[in-house]
Tab-separated table of N, CA, C and O in Angstrom:
chain	number	residue	atom	x	y	z
A	1	MET	N	31.527	15.409	-25.721
A	1	MET	CA	30.193	15.646	-26.667
A	1	MET	C	29.746	14.323	-26.580
A	1	MET	O	28.546	14.349	-26.605
A	2	ARG	N	30.155	12.996	-27.153
A	2	ARG	CA	29.615	11.902	-27.128
A	2	ARG	C	28.825	11.513	-25.716
A	2	ARG	O	27.660	10.801	-25.702
A	3	LEU	N	29.216	11.506	-24.711
A	3	LEU	CA	28.994	11.348	-23.401
A	3	LEU	C	27.371	12.212	-23.214
A	3	LEU	O	26.471	11.812	-22.375
A	4	LYS	N	27.574	13.396	-23.775
A	4	LYS	CA	26.622	14.344	-23.353
A	4	LYS	C	25.373	14.080	-24.178
A	4	LYS	O	24.168	13.901	-23.807
A	5	LEU	N	25.655	13.578	-25.316
A	5	LEU	CA	24.649	12.992	-26.410
A	5	LEU	C	24.072	12.094	-25.688
A	5	LEU	O	22.559	11.368	-25.803
A	6	LYS	N	24.931	10.938	-24.951
A	6	LYS	CA	24.392	9.867	-24.543
A	6	LYS	C	23.024	9.764	-23.401
A	6	LYS	O	22.373	9.617	-23.136
A	7	GLU	N	23.544	10.918	-22.317
A	7	GLU	CA	22.984	11.341	-21.353
A	7	GLU	C	21.688	11.989	-21.916
A	7	GLU	O	20.742	11.621	-21.339
A	8	GLU	N	21.546	13.003	-22.875
A	8	GLU	CA	20.379	13.589	-23.206
A	8	GLU	C	19.515	12.397	-24.089
A	8	GLU	O	18.065	12.527	-23.556
A	9	TYR	N	20.179	11.370	-24.728
A	9	TYR	CA	19.352	10.346	-25.211
A	9	TYR	C	18.451	9.594	-24.278
A	9	TYR	O	17.297	9.275	-24.235
A	10	ASN	N	19.461	9.268	-22.932
A	10	ASN	CA	18.680	8.612	-21.902
A	10	ASN	C	17.947	9.580	-21.165
A	10	ASN	O	16.504	8.801	-20.912
A	11	ASN	N	17.990	10.521	-21.014
A	11	ASN	CA	16.857	11.453	-20.480
A	11	ASN	C	15.466	11.806	-21.202
A	11	ASN	O	14.248	11.156	-20.804
A	12	ALA	N	15.775	11.626	-22.399
A	12	ALA	CA	14.590	11.673	-23.677
A	12	ALA	C	13.919	10.455	-23.417
A	12	ALA	O	12.522	9.958	-23.248
A	13	VAL	N	14.992	8.989	-23.162
A	13	VAL	CA	13.981	7.783	-23.246
A	13	VAL	C	13.088	7.638	-21.923
A	13	VAL	O	12.018	7.316	-21.953
A	14	ALA	N	13.794	8.054	-21.117
A	14	ALA	CA	13.103	8.221	-19.863
A	14	ALA	C	11.821	8.824	-19.284
A	14	ALA	O	10.772	8.353	-18.868
A	15	ARG	N	11.830	9.995	-20.298
A	15	ARG	CA	10.918	10.825	-20.203
A	15	ARG	C	9.383	10.120	-20.783
A	15	ARG	O	8.292	10.209	-20.730
A	16	LEU	N	9.832	9.535	-21.924
A	16	LEU	CA	8.787	8.717	-23.180
A	16	LEU	C	8.515	7.413	-22.263
A	16	LEU	O	7.027	7.331	-22.220
A	17	CYS	N	9.246	7.120	-21.540
A	17	CYS	CA	8.904	5.879	-20.788
A	17	CYS	C	7.838	6.154	-19.529
A	17	CYS	O	6.967	5.582	-19.596
A	18	LYS	N	8.124	7.320	-18.994
A	18	LYS	CA	7.355	7.776	-17.734
A	18	LYS	C	5.849	7.840	-18.630
A	18	LYS	O	4.677	8.090	-17.795
A	19	LYS	N	5.621	8.759	-19.708
A	19	LYS	CA	4.665	9.013	-20.355
A	19	LYS	C	3.776	7.808	-20.471
A	19	LYS	O	2.673	7.815	-20.506
A	20	GLN	N	4.423	6.824	-21.220
A	20	GLN	CA	3.522	5.863	-21.732
A	20	GLN	C	3.243	5.040	-20.951
A	20	GLN	O	2.340	4.484	-20.927
A	21	LEU	N	4.269	4.557	-19.730
A	21	LEU	CA	3.915	3.652	-18.820
A	21	LEU	C	2.765	4.639	-17.042
A	21	LEU	O	2.763	4.110	-16.406
A	22	TYR	N	2.548	5.684	-18.117
A	22	TYR	CA	1.688	6.638	-16.823
A	22	TYR	C	2.359	6.640	-15.478
A	22	TYR	O	1.737	6.393	-14.555
A	23	LEU	N	3.632	6.943	-15.478
A	23	LEU	CA	4.007	6.904	-13.921
A	23	LEU	C	4.277	8.383	-13.503
A	23	LEU	O	4.831	8.482	-12.497
A	24	ASN	N	3.930	9.620	-14.454
A	24	ASN	CA	3.643	10.867	-13.853
A	24	ASN	C	2.746	10.738	-12.742
A	24	ASN	O	2.158	10.217	-12.456
A	25	THR	N	2.883	11.871	-11.888
A	25	THR	CA	1.765	12.144	-10.867
A	25	THR	C	0.581	13.010	-11.400
A	25	THR	O	1.053	13.986	-12.107
A	26	TYR	N	-0.690	12.757	-11.197
A	26	TYR	CA	-1.840	13.459	-11.977
A	26	TYR	C	-2.306	13.689	-10.239
A	26	TYR	O	-2.507	12.994	-9.524
A	27	MET	N	-2.979	15.108	-10.282
A	27	MET	CA	-3.677	15.426	-9.086
A	27	MET	C	-4.795	16.333	-9.445
A	27	MET	O	-5.039	16.748	-10.848
A	28	ASN	N	-5.969	16.193	-8.793
A	28	ASN	CA	-7.326	16.593	-8.728
A	28	ASN	C	-7.792	17.115	-7.848
A	28	ASN	O	-8.054	16.427	-7.078
A	29	VAL	N	-8.173	18.176	-7.986
A	29	VAL	CA	-8.539	19.448	-6.932
A	29	VAL	C	-9.964	19.602	-6.867
A	29	VAL	O	-10.395	20.146	-8.139
A	30	THR	N	-10.804	19.263	-6.105
A	30	THR	CA	-12.311	19.790	-6.090
A	30	THR	C	-12.273	20.647	-5.047
A	30	THR	O	-12.268	20.486	-3.658
A	31	ASP	N	-12.815	21.793	-5.263
A	31	ASP	CA	-13.020	23.210	-4.614
A	31	ASP	C	-11.626	23.211	-3.797
A	31	ASP	O	-10.524	23.418	-4.550
A	32	ASN	N	-11.692	23.547	-2.677
A	32	ASN	CA	-10.462	23.129	-1.624
A	32	ASN	C	-10.817	22.246	-0.680
A	32	ASN	O	-10.223	22.605	0.798
A	33	THR	N	-11.408	21.251	-1.156
A	33	THR	CA	-11.956	20.379	0.054
A	33	THR	C	-11.798	18.718	-0.312
A	33	THR	O	-11.643	17.844	0.542
A	34	ARG	N	-10.964	18.547	-1.265
A	34	ARG	CA	-11.022	17.316	-1.934
A	34	ARG	C	-9.668	17.285	-3.011
A	34	ARG	O	-9.850	17.894	-3.817
A	35	LEU	N	-8.460	16.261	-2.451
A	35	LEU	CA	-7.562	16.119	-3.550
A	35	LEU	C	-7.319	14.698	-3.890
A	35	LEU	O	-7.114	13.628	-3.071
A	36	GLU	N	-7.340	14.270	-5.056
A	36	GLU	CA	-7.209	13.125	-5.595
A	36	GLU	C	-5.523	12.956	-6.331
A	36	GLU	O	-5.402	13.908	-7.066
A	37	ILE	N	-4.697	12.280	-5.761
A	37	ILE	CA	-3.426	11.972	-6.193
A	37	ILE	C	-3.210	10.563	-6.455
A	37	ILE	O	-3.322	9.791	-5.782
A	38	GLU	N	-2.755	10.411	-7.756
A	38	GLU	CA	-2.344	8.820	-8.697
A	38	GLU	C	-0.807	9.098	-8.436
A	38	GLU	O	0.097	9.906	-8.713
A	39	ASN	N	-0.356	7.734	-8.219
A	39	ASN	CA	1.015	7.722	-8.214
A	39	ASN	C	1.371	8.158	-6.774
A	39	ASN	O	2.681	8.440	-6.724
A	40	CYS	N	0.956	8.211	-5.743
A	40	CYS	CA	1.175	8.434	-4.537
A	40	CYS	C	2.344	7.364	-3.838
A	40	CYS	O	1.803	6.238	-3.851
A	41	LYS	N	3.593	7.736	-3.406
A	41	LYS	CA	4.615	6.731	-3.216
A	41	LYS	C	4.480	6.141	-1.842
A	41	LYS	O	4.632	5.194	-1.190
A	42	ARG	N	4.224	7.539	-1.238
A	42	ARG	CA	4.524	7.182	0.263
A	42	ARG	C	4.071	8.334	1.139
A	42	ARG	O	4.020	9.473	0.610
A	43	ILE	N	3.486	8.058	2.087
A	43	ILE	CA	3.211	9.129	3.270
A	43	ILE	C	4.417	9.409	4.080
A	43	ILE	O	4.746	8.583	4.974
A	44	ILE	N	4.877	10.757	4.192
A	44	ILE	CA	6.125	10.783	5.030
A	44	ILE	C	5.729	11.113	6.306
A	44	ILE	O	6.077	10.972	7.573
A	45	GLU	N	4.619	12.540	6.386
A	45	GLU	CA	4.145	12.884	7.444
A	45	GLU	C	2.722	13.082	7.411
A	45	GLU	O	2.188	13.674	6.207
A	46	TYR	N	2.040	12.946	8.534
A	46	TYR	CA	0.553	13.239	8.395
A	46	TYR	C	0.074	13.531	9.716
A	46	TYR	O	0.194	12.980	10.983
A	47	ASN	N	-0.802	14.636	9.811
A	47	ASN	CA	-1.740	15.065	10.997
A	47	ASN	C	-2.774	15.975	10.357
A	47	ASN	O	-2.935	15.938	9.432
A	48	ASP	N	-3.839	16.390	11.286
A	48	ASP	CA	-5.035	17.459	10.885
A	48	ASP	C	-4.750	18.585	10.464
A	48	ASP	O	-5.726	19.118	9.531
A	49	ILE	N	-3.341	19.208	10.326
A	49	ILE	CA	-3.166	20.242	9.734
A	49	ILE	C	-2.138	20.201	8.636
A	49	ILE	O	-2.175	21.599	7.705
A	50	TYR	N	-1.278	19.120	8.539
A	50	TYR	CA	-0.044	19.086	7.479
A	50	TYR	C	0.075	17.914	7.222
A	50	TYR	O	-0.144	16.844	8.023
A	51	ILE	N	0.281	17.578	5.839
A	51	ILE	CA	0.603	16.220	5.366
A	51	ILE	C	1.675	16.795	4.204
A	51	ILE	O	1.673	17.357	3.623
A	52	LEU	N	2.426	15.433	4.282
A	52	LEU	CA	3.720	15.523	3.322
A	52	LEU	C	3.812	14.265	2.696
A	52	LEU	O	3.928	13.022	3.145
A	53	LEU	N	3.829	14.181	1.346
A	53	LEU	CA	3.864	13.066	0.261
A	53	LEU	C	4.622	12.840	-0.458
A	53	LEU	O	5.083	14.180	-0.890
A	54	LYS	N	5.095	11.737	-0.787
A	54	LYS	CA	6.087	11.803	-1.885
A	54	LYS	C	5.522	11.030	-2.883
A	54	LYS	O	4.997	9.886	-2.799
A	55	THR	N	5.492	11.661	-4.214
A	55	THR	CA	4.706	10.998	-5.486
A	55	THR	C	5.853	10.510	-6.263
A	55	THR	O	6.987	10.668	-5.854
A	56	ALA	N	5.524	10.121	-7.502
A	56	ALA	CA	6.251	9.396	-8.619
A	56	ALA	C	7.480	10.749	-9.021
A	56	ALA	O	8.422	10.176	-9.260
A	57	THR	N	6.892	11.792	-9.082
A	57	THR	CA	7.837	12.870	-9.557
A	57	THR	C	7.700	14.023	-8.693
A	57	THR	O	8.732	15.107	-9.017
A	58	VAL	N	7.346	14.182	-7.489
A	58	VAL	CA	7.223	15.464	-6.936
A	58	VAL	C	7.259	15.344	-5.246
A	58	VAL	O	6.424	14.261	-5.091
A	59	THR	N	7.557	16.254	-4.456
A	59	THR	CA	6.894	15.887	-3.012
A	59	THR	C	6.168	16.969	-2.740
A	59	THR	O	6.402	18.225	-3.339
A	60	LEU	N	5.236	16.946	-1.979
A	60	LEU	CA	4.157	17.655	-1.722
A	60	LEU	C	3.600	17.890	-0.467
A	60	LEU	O	3.541	16.980	0.357
A	61	ARG	N	3.715	19.222	-0.165
A	61	ARG	CA	3.196	19.514	1.289
A	61	ARG	C	1.870	20.457	1.201
A	61	ARG	O	1.755	21.052	0.211
A	62	ILE	N	0.973	19.581	2.204
A	62	ILE	CA	-0.474	20.057	2.205
A	62	ILE	C	-0.769	20.751	3.402
A	62	ILE	O	-0.481	20.039	4.482
A	63	TRP	N	-0.876	22.133	3.525
A	63	TRP	CA	-1.449	22.706	5.107
A	63	TRP	C	-3.031	22.809	4.701
A	63	TRP	O	-3.664	23.142	3.929
A	64	GLY	N	-3.799	22.665	6.166
A	64	GLY	CA	-5.001	23.070	5.935
A	64	GLY	C	-5.341	22.671	7.429
A	64	GLY	O	-4.749	22.892	8.420
A	65	GLU	N	-6.884	22.725	7.654
A	65	GLU	CA	-7.630	21.910	8.547
A	65	GLU	C	-8.159	20.869	8.438
A	65	GLU	O	-9.023	20.641	7.511
A	66	ASN	N	-8.259	20.184	9.702
A	66	ASN	CA	-9.185	18.805	9.597
A	66	ASN	C	-8.667	17.885	8.312
A	66	ASN	O	-9.808	17.397	7.810
A	67	LEU	N	-7.423	17.819	8.110
A	67	LEU	CA	-7.301	17.167	6.865
A	67	LEU	C	-6.812	15.655	7.211
A	67	LEU	O	-6.760	14.947	8.617
A	68	LYS	N	-7.697	14.636	6.201
A	68	LYS	CA	-7.511	13.158	6.519
A	68	LYS	C	-7.557	12.534	5.177
A	68	LYS	O	-7.935	13.105	4.317
A	69	ILE	N	-7.002	11.334	5.354
A	69	ILE	CA	-6.756	10.592	3.973
A	69	ILE	C	-7.847	9.636	4.100
A	69	ILE	O	-8.201	8.985	5.078
A	70	SER	N	-8.728	9.761	3.242
A	70	SER	CA	-9.907	8.871	3.190
A	70	SER	C	-9.724	7.600	2.236
A	70	SER	O	-10.755	6.641	2.886
A	71	ASP	N	-8.816	7.755	1.441
A	71	ASP	CA	-8.587	6.203	0.533
A	71	ASP	C	-7.518	6.262	0.424
A	71	ASP	O	-6.423	7.169	-0.079
A	72	TYR	N	-6.542	5.050	0.359
A	72	TYR	CA	-5.308	5.011	0.291
A	72	TYR	C	-4.837	3.541	-0.434
A	72	TYR	O	-5.566	2.589	0.140
A	73	ASN	N	-4.666	3.329	-2.048
A	73	ASN	CA	-4.815	2.281	-2.670
A	73	ASN	C	-3.298	2.417	-3.366
A	73	ASN	O	-2.616	3.168	-3.284
A	74	THR	N	-3.373	1.069	-4.112
A	74	THR	CA	-2.030	1.099	-5.012
A	74	THR	C	-2.257	2.101	-6.143
A	74	THR	O	-0.829	2.503	-6.588
A	75	ASP	N	-3.344	2.651	-6.420
A	75	ASP	CA	-3.317	3.645	-7.488
A	75	ASP	C	-2.904	5.069	-7.025
A	75	ASP	O	-2.793	5.895	-7.815
A	76	GLY	N	-3.476	5.284	-5.657
A	76	GLY	CA	-3.276	6.895	-5.504
A	76	GLY	C	-3.872	7.021	-4.277
A	76	GLY	O	-4.033	5.730	-3.256
A	77	ILE	N	-4.167	8.083	-3.787
A	77	ILE	CA	-4.556	8.779	-2.423
A	77	ILE	C	-5.744	9.608	-2.537
A	77	ILE	O	-5.863	10.395	-3.282
A	78	VAL	N	-6.562	9.891	-1.470
A	78	VAL	CA	-7.612	10.997	-1.358
A	78	VAL	C	-7.290	11.329	-0.273
A	78	VAL	O	-7.323	10.735	0.812
A	79	VAL	N	-7.138	12.801	-0.320
A	79	VAL	CA	-6.933	13.761	0.960
A	79	VAL	C	-8.179	14.712	0.858
A	79	VAL	O	-8.640	15.335	-0.162
A	80	GLU	N	-8.964	14.955	2.110
A	80	GLU	CA	-10.247	15.497	2.286
A	80	GLU	C	-9.568	16.589	3.645
A	80	GLU	O	-8.973	16.310	4.413
A	81	GLY	N	-10.490	17.511	3.387
A	81	GLY	CA	-10.470	18.589	4.585
A	81	GLY	C	-10.743	20.030	3.757
A	81	GLY	O	-10.885	20.209	2.804
A	82	LYS	N	-9.995	21.034	4.619
A	82	LYS	CA	-9.998	22.452	3.839
A	82	LYS	C	-8.355	22.855	3.803
A	82	LYS	O	-7.748	22.855	4.637
A	83	PHE	N	-8.164	22.899	2.454
A	83	PHE	CA	-6.640	23.311	2.052
A	83	PHE	C	-6.633	25.083	2.163
A	83	PHE	O	-7.169	25.433	1.695
A	84	SER	N	-5.473	25.140	2.618
A	84	SER	CA	-4.921	26.489	2.739
A	84	SER	C	-3.513	26.653	1.751
A	84	SER	O	-3.671	27.541	1.045
A	85	THR	N	-2.439	25.918	1.429
A	85	THR	CA	-1.254	25.881	0.850
A	85	THR	C	-1.061	24.561	0.359
A	85	THR	O	-1.332	23.509	1.164
A	86	PHE	N	-0.770	24.643	-0.706
A	86	PHE	CA	-0.054	23.431	-1.437
A	86	PHE	C	1.407	23.834	-1.889
A	86	PHE	O	1.615	24.686	-2.327
A	87	GLU	N	2.356	22.796	-1.531
A	87	GLU	CA	3.722	23.025	-1.717
A	87	GLU	C	4.505	22.023	-2.671
A	87	GLU	O	4.253	20.810	-2.126
A	88	PHE	N	5.133	22.503	-3.550
A	88	PHE	CA	5.657	21.317	-4.511
A	88	PHE	C	7.396	21.477	-4.320
A	88	PHE	O	7.784	22.462	-4.559
A	89	GLU	N	8.005	20.652	-4.346
A	89	GLU	CA	9.347	20.612	-4.386
A	89	GLU	C	9.929	19.759	-5.452
A	89	GLU	O	9.298	18.381	-5.524
């Protein structure tokens, strides 16, 4: 019982810290041609029809046509092209 309470407390503190420190992943989609992602940690795979990204909270698969990464910085990433599917893990 005590161990479970400690685990629940730790999870609650972790969620609060993520929220306060803005460590969650934020995405903004414009039409089906532009995707802005904040807190992108790593580009795992990348070509003109498929992009696999690791963010702070989720792994994202993007399928489409003429995909390109137009901006990559410490705050996030911008993907442009014609999107057909987004998959979250």
